[in-house]
PDB file of C-alpha atoms and ligand atoms in Angstrom:
ATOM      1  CA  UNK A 335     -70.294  46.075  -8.877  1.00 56.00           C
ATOM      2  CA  UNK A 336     -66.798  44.773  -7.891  1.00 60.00           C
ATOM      3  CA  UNK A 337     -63.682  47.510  -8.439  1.00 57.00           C
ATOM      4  CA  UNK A 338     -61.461  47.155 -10.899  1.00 59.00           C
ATOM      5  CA  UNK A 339     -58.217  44.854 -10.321  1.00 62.00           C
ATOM      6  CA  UNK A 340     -55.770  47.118 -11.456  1.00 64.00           C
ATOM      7  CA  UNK A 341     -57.427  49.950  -9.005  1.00 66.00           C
ATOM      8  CA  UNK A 342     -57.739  47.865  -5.922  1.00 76.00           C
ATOM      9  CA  UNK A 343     -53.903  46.620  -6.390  1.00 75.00           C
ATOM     10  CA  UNK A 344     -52.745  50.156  -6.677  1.00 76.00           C
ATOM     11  CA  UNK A 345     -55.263  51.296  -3.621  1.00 76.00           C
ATOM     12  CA  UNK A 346     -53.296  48.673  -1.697  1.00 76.00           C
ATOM     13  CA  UNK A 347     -49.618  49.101  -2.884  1.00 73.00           C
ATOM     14  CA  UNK A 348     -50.384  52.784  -1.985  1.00 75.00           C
ATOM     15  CA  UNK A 349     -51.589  51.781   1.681  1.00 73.00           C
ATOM     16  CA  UNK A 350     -48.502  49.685   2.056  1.00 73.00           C
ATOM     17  CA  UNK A 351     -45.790  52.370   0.960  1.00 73.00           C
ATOM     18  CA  UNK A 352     -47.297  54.754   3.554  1.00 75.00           C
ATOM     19  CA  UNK A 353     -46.611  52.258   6.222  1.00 71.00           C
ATOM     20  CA  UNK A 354     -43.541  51.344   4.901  1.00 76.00           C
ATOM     21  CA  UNK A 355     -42.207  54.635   4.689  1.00 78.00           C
ATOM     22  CA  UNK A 356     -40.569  54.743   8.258  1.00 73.00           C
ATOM     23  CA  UNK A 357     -38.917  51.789   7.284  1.00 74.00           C
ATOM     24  CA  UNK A 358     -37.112  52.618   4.155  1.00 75.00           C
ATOM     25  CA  UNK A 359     -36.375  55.922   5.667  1.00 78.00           C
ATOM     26  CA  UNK A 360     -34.937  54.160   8.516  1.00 73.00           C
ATOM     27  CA  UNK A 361     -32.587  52.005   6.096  1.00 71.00           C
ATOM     28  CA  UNK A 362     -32.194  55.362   4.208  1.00 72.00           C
ATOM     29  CA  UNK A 363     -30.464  57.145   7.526  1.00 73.00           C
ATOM     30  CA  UNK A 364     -28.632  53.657   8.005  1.00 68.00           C
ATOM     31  CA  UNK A 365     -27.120  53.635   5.114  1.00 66.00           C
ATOM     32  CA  UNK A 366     -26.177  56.984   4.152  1.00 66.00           C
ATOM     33  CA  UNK A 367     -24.744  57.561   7.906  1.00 66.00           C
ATOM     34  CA  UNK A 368     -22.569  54.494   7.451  1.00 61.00           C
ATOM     35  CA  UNK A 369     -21.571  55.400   4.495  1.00 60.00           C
ATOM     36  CA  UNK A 370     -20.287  58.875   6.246  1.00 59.00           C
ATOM     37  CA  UNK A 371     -18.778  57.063   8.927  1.00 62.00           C
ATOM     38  CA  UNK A 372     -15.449  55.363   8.645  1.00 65.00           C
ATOM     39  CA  UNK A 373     -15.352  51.549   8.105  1.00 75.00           C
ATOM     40  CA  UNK A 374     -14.240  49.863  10.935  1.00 81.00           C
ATOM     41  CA  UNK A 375      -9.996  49.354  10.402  1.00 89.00           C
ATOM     42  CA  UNK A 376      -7.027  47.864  11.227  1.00 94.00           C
ATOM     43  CA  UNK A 377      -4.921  50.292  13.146  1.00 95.00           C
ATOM     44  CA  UNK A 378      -0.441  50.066  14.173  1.00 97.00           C
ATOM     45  CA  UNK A 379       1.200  52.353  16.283  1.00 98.00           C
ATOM     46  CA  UNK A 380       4.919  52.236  17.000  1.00 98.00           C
ATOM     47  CA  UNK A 381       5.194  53.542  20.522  1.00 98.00           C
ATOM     48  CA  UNK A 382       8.200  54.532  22.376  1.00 98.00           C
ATOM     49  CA  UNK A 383       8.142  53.898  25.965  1.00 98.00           C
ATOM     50  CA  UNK A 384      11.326  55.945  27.577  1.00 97.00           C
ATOM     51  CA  UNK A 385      11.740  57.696  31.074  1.00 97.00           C
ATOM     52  CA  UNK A 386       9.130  58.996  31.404  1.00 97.00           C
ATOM     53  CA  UNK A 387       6.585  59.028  28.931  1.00 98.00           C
ATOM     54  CA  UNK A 388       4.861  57.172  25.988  1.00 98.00           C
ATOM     55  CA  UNK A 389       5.340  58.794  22.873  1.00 97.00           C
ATOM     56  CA  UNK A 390       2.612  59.818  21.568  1.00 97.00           C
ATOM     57  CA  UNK A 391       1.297  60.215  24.349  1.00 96.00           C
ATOM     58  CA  UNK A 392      -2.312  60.210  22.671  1.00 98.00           C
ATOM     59  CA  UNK A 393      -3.786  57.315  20.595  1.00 97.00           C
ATOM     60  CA  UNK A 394      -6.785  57.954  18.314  1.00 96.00           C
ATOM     61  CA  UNK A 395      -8.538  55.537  17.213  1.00 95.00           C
ATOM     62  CA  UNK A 396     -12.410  54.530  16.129  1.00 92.00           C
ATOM     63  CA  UNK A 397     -14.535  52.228  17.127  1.00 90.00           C
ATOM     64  CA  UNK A 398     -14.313  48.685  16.620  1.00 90.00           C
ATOM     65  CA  UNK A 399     -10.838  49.690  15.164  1.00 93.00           C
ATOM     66  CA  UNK A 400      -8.887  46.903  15.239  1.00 96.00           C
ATOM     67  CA  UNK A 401      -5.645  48.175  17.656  1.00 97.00           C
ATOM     68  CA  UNK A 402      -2.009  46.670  17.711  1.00 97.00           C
ATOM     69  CA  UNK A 403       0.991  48.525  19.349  1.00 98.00           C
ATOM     70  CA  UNK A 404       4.517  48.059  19.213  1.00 98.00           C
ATOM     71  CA  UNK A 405       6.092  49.715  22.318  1.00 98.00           C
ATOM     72  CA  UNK A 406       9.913  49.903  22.356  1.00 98.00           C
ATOM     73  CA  UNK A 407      11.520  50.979  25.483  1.00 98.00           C
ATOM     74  CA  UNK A 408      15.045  52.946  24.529  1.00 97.00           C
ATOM     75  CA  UNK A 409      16.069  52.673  28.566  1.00 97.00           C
ATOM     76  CA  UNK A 410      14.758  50.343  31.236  1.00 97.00           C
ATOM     77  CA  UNK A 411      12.264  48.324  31.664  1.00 98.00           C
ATOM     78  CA  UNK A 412       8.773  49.299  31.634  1.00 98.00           C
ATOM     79  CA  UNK A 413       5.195  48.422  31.524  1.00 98.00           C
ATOM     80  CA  UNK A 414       1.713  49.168  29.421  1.00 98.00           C
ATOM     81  CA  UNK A 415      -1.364  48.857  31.095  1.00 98.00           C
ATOM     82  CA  UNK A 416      -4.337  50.361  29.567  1.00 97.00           C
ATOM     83  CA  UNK A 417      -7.580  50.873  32.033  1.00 93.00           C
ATOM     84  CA  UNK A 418     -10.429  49.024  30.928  1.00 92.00           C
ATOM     85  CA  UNK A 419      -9.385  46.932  28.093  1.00 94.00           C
ATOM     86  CA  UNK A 420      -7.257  44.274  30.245  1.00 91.00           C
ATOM     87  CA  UNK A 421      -4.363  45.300  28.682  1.00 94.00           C
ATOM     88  CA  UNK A 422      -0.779  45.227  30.530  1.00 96.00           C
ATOM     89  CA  UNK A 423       2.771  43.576  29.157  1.00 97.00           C
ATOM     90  CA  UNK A 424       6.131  44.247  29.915  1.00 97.00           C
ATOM     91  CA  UNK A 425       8.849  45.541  27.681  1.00 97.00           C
ATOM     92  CA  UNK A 426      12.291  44.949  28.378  1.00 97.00           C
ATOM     93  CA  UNK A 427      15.248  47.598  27.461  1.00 97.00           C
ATOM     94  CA  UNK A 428      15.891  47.377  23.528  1.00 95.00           C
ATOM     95  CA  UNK A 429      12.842  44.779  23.196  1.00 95.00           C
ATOM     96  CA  UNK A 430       9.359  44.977  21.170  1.00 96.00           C
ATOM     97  CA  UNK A 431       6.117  44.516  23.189  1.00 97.00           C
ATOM     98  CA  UNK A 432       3.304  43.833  20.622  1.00 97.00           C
ATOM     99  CA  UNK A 433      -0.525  44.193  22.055  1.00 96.00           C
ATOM    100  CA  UNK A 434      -3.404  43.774  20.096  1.00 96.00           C
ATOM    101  CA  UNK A 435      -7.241  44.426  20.759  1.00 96.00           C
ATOM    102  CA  UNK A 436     -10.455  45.353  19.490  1.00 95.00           C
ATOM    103  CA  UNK A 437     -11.305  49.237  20.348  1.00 95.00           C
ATOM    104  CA  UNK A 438     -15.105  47.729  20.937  1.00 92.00           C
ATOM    105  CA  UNK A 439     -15.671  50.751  23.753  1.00 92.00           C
ATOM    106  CA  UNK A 440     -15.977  54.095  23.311  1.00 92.00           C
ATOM    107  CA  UNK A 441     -14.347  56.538  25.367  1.00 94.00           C
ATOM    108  CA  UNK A 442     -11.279  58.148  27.153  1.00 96.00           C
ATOM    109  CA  UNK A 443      -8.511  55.337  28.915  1.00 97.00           C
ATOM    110  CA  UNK A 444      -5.971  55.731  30.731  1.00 97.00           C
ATOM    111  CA  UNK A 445      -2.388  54.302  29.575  1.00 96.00           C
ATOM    112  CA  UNK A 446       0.021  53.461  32.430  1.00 97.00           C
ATOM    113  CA  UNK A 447       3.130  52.304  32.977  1.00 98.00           C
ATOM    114  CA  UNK A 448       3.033  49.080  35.206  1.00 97.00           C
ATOM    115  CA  UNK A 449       7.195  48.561  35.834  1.00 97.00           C
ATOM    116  CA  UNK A 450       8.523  50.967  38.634  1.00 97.00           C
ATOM    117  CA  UNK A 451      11.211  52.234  36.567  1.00 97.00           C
ATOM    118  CA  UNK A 452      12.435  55.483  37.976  1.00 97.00           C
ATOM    119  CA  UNK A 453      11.272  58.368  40.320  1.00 97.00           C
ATOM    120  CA  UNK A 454       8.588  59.778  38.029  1.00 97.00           C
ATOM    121  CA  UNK A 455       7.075  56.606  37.090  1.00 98.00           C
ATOM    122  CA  UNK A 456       3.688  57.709  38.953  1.00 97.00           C
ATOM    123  CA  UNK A 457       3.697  60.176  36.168  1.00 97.00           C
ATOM    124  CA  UNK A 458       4.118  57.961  33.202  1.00 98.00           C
ATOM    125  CA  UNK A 459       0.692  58.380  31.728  1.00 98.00           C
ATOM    126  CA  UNK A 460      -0.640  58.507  28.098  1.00 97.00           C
ATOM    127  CA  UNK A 461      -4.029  58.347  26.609  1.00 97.00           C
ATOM    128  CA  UNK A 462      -6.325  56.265  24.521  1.00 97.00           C
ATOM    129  CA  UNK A 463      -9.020  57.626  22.681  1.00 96.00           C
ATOM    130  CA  UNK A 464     -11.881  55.515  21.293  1.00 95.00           C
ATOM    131  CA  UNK A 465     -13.816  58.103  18.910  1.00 91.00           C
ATOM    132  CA  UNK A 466     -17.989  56.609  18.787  1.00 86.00           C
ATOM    133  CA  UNK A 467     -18.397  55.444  15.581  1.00 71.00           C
ATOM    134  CA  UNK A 468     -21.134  56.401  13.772  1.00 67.00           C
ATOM    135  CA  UNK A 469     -21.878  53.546  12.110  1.00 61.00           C
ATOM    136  CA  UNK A 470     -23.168  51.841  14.830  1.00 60.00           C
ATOM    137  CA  UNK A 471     -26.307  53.960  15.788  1.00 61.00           C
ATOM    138  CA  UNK A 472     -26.461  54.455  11.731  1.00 63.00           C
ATOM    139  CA  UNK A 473     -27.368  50.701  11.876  1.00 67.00           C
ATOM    140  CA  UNK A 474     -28.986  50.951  15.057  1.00 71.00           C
ATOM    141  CA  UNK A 475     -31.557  53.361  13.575  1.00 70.00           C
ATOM    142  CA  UNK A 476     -31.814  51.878  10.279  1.00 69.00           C
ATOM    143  CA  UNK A 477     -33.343  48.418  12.302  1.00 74.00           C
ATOM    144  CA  UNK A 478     -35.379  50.565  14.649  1.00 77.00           C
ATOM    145  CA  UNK A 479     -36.928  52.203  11.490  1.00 73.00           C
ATOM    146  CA  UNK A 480     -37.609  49.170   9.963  1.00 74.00           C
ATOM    147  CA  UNK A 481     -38.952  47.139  12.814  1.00 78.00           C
ATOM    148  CA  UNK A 482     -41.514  50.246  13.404  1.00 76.00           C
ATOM    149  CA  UNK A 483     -42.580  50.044   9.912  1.00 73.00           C
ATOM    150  CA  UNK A 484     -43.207  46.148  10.319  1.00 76.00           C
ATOM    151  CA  UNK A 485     -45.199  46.592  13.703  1.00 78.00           C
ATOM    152  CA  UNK A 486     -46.982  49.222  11.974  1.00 74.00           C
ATOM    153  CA  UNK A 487     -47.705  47.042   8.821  1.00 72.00           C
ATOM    154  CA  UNK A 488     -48.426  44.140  10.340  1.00 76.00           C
ATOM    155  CA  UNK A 489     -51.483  45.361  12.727  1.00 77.00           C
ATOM    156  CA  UNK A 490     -52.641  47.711   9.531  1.00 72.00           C
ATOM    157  CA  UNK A 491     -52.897  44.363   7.751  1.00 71.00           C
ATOM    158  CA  UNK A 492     -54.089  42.403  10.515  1.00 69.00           C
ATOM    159  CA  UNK A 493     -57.289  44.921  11.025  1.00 64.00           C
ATOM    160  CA  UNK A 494     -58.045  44.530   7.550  1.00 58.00           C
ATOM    161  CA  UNK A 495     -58.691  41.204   7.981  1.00 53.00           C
ATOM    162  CA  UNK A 496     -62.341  39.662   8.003  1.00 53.00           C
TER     163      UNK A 496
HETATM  164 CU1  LIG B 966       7.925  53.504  32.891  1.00 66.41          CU
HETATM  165 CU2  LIG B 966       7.267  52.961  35.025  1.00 66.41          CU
END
């Protein structure tokens, strides 16, 4: 005697949701830790560049912020390089140097003044600070979760097979 329909369909939705389960609570992490996590933003920082320091001296950001300074200089000439994003301009006494980039690394950089523009110029130093954002392994774990419950599905279904 052949089981009922209605039984066999819920025997098999059943089966499913149990191998499903790592994926939805893989997108269920994903989500809710993105939605913890600050959204990726546009981020402007007037900077003063004077003899001899930046001010501030320490710039926060997240990310996959996306970054644009405005140095002024109030003195002489001097230079911005920041180590490891490629970043170095010039600003001239009075003038407006305007650099923009994506904060796509995580991590502590070192900001530098590139212009010899005094005796303590060595010393002109500042900080950038790219805070991980949690988004990213939110996402990363919400895929991982849900390719593990497809490999898991998919050779559950595949053994069932005549
Ligand atoms: Cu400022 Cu060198």
């Amino acid at each position: 005697m052949p089981t009922p329909p209605v039984r066999t369909r819920w025997h098999r939705l059943r089966t499913n949701l149990v191998f499903l389960a790592p994926a939805l609570l893989g997108i269920a992490v994903g989500v809710g830790w993105g939605w913890a996590s600050p959204m990726p933003s546009k981020r402007s920082f007037d900077v003063t560049a004077r003899q001899f320091a930046f001010e501030p001296g320490i710039l926060r950001v997240n990310r996959g912020d996306r970054v644009e300074l405005r140095v002024r200089s109030p003195d002489v000439t001097h230079g911005l390089y920041i180590d490891g994003y490629g970043v170095d301009g010039k600003v001239t006494p009075h003038g407006e140097l305007v650099v923009r980039f994506t904060a796509d690394r995580p991590g502590r950089f070192a900001l530098r003044c590139s212009r010899t523009c005094g005796v303590f110029h060595p010393f002109m130093t500042g900080q950038l600070v790219v805070e991980p954002n949690l988004l990213f392994p939110g996402s990363v774990g919400a895929a991982a979760g849900a390719a593990i419950g497809a490999v898991v599905y998919a050779a559950r279904t595949g053994r069932r097979e005549p």
